[in-house]
């Protein structure tokens, strides 16, 4: 489903955060990427999610080499990947309600209003957002509630690969267990693959089929 071959990436040209990273996630497989804070694993996750163009190396998704990233990538390729970030408040538009947050990718794809409403209702129930929460804005809900909406947004276009970058780092144990359960339910029903990035070795080993140590997949700089 995903293959990174010798990826070098950073945010300033010639100053890479990670160099020579290679990683493979088979179709339907769940892989954990474990490493300490600041080692570059989040940068690699952004490359895997097509949100950051690497300086060197190759990215293959669903058997095809990726040549365009971010908004330049074809819509049908972008929607193959769903991503959930560590900090939901930085990953959501404060002007939107939670309903709007979940509906973002569906509206971007110009799905019919009725279809969008039905999908948002289905996903909000799946992640445990009930009552009047969907009508609230990010500043009116907790981190856990907002992260539930962000996970629902990632699942909205029915991706074949989920990239969870420290998804549960800011959450309590109960919310962590709930969201991991949602991901696993979605994967069981859809056959989607998972790349889970984090520093919690215990969680990753319980969650994933295998765990790769970051120094083993890249030379950090």
Short mmCIF file of N, CA and C in Angstrom, two decimals, residues 98-124 134 152 156-158:
data_model
loop_
_atom_site.label_atom_id
_atom_site.label_comp_id
_atom_site.label_asym_id
_atom_site.label_seq_id
_atom_site.Cartn_x
_atom_site.Cartn_y
_atom_site.Cartn_z
N UNK A 98 -18.01 21.32 14.56
CA UNK A 98 -17.49 19.96 14.41
C UNK A 98 -18.11 19.26 13.21
N UNK A 99 -19.38 19.57 12.93
CA UNK A 99 -20.01 19.04 11.73
C UNK A 99 -19.23 19.49 10.49
N UNK A 100 -18.84 20.75 10.47
CA UNK A 100 -18.08 21.27 9.34
C UNK A 100 -16.70 20.67 9.23
N UNK A 101 -16.06 20.41 10.37
CA UNK A 101 -14.74 19.78 10.38
C UNK A 101 -14.81 18.40 9.72
N UNK A 102 -15.79 17.61 10.13
CA UNK A 102 -15.94 16.25 9.59
C UNK A 102 -16.28 16.29 8.10
N UNK A 103 -17.08 17.26 7.72
CA UNK A 103 -17.57 17.33 6.33
C UNK A 103 -16.55 17.91 5.36
N UNK A 104 -15.44 18.48 5.85
CA UNK A 104 -14.49 19.18 4.98
C UNK A 104 -14.10 18.40 3.72
N UNK A 105 -13.60 17.16 3.84
CA UNK A 105 -13.17 16.46 2.62
C UNK A 105 -14.32 16.12 1.69
N UNK A 106 -15.51 15.94 2.24
CA UNK A 106 -16.68 15.62 1.41
C UNK A 106 -17.11 16.85 0.61
N UNK A 107 -17.08 18.01 1.26
CA UNK A 107 -17.43 19.24 0.55
C UNK A 107 -16.38 19.59 -0.49
N UNK A 108 -15.10 19.32 -0.16
CA UNK A 108 -14.04 19.57 -1.14
C UNK A 108 -14.21 18.70 -2.38
N UNK A 109 -14.75 17.50 -2.16
CA UNK A 109 -15.01 16.59 -3.28
C UNK A 109 -16.35 16.85 -3.95
N UNK A 110 -17.07 17.88 -3.45
CA UNK A 110 -18.36 18.29 -4.01
C UNK A 110 -19.39 17.16 -3.98
N UNK A 111 -19.39 16.45 -2.85
CA UNK A 111 -20.41 15.42 -2.66
C UNK A 111 -21.77 16.08 -2.45
N UNK A 112 -22.85 15.45 -2.85
CA UNK A 112 -24.19 16.01 -2.63
C UNK A 112 -24.45 16.27 -1.15
N UNK A 113 -25.22 17.32 -0.86
CA UNK A 113 -25.46 17.72 0.53
C UNK A 113 -26.08 16.58 1.34
N UNK A 114 -27.02 15.87 0.76
CA UNK A 114 -27.67 14.78 1.51
C UNK A 114 -26.67 13.68 1.83
N UNK A 115 -25.85 13.32 0.85
CA UNK A 115 -24.84 12.29 1.09
C UNK A 115 -23.86 12.72 2.16
N UNK A 116 -23.46 13.99 2.11
CA UNK A 116 -22.54 14.52 3.11
C UNK A 116 -23.15 14.47 4.50
N UNK A 117 -24.41 14.88 4.62
CA UNK A 117 -25.08 14.85 5.92
C UNK A 117 -25.19 13.45 6.48
N UNK A 118 -25.50 12.49 5.63
CA UNK A 118 -25.62 11.10 6.07
C UNK A 118 -24.28 10.54 6.52
N UNK A 119 -23.23 10.88 5.77
CA UNK A 119 -21.90 10.38 6.13
C UNK A 119 -21.42 11.00 7.44
N UNK A 120 -21.67 12.28 7.63
CA UNK A 120 -21.27 12.93 8.88
C UNK A 120 -22.01 12.32 10.06
N UNK A 121 -23.30 12.04 9.90
CA UNK A 121 -24.07 11.42 10.97
C UNK A 121 -23.53 10.03 11.30
N UNK A 122 -23.19 9.28 10.27
CA UNK A 122 -22.64 7.93 10.47
C UNK A 122 -21.31 7.98 11.21
N UNK A 123 -20.44 8.90 10.80
CA UNK A 123 -19.11 8.98 11.40
C UNK A 123 -19.16 9.56 12.81
N UNK A 124 -20.02 10.53 13.06
CA UNK A 124 -20.11 11.10 14.40
C UNK A 124 -20.57 10.06 15.40
N UNK A 134 -21.94 18.47 17.61
CA UNK A 134 -21.65 18.76 16.21
C UNK A 134 -21.89 20.23 15.86
N UNK A 152 -12.86 11.37 12.55
CA UNK A 152 -14.01 11.19 11.66
C UNK A 152 -13.74 11.85 10.30
N UNK A 156 -13.74 10.10 6.52
CA UNK A 156 -14.88 10.50 5.68
C UNK A 156 -14.76 10.02 4.23
N UNK A 157 -13.61 10.17 3.57
CA UNK A 157 -13.54 9.73 2.16
C UNK A 157 -13.23 8.24 1.98
N UNK A 158 -13.31 7.49 3.07
CA UNK A 158 -13.04 6.04 3.05
C UNK A 158 -11.64 5.72 2.52
#
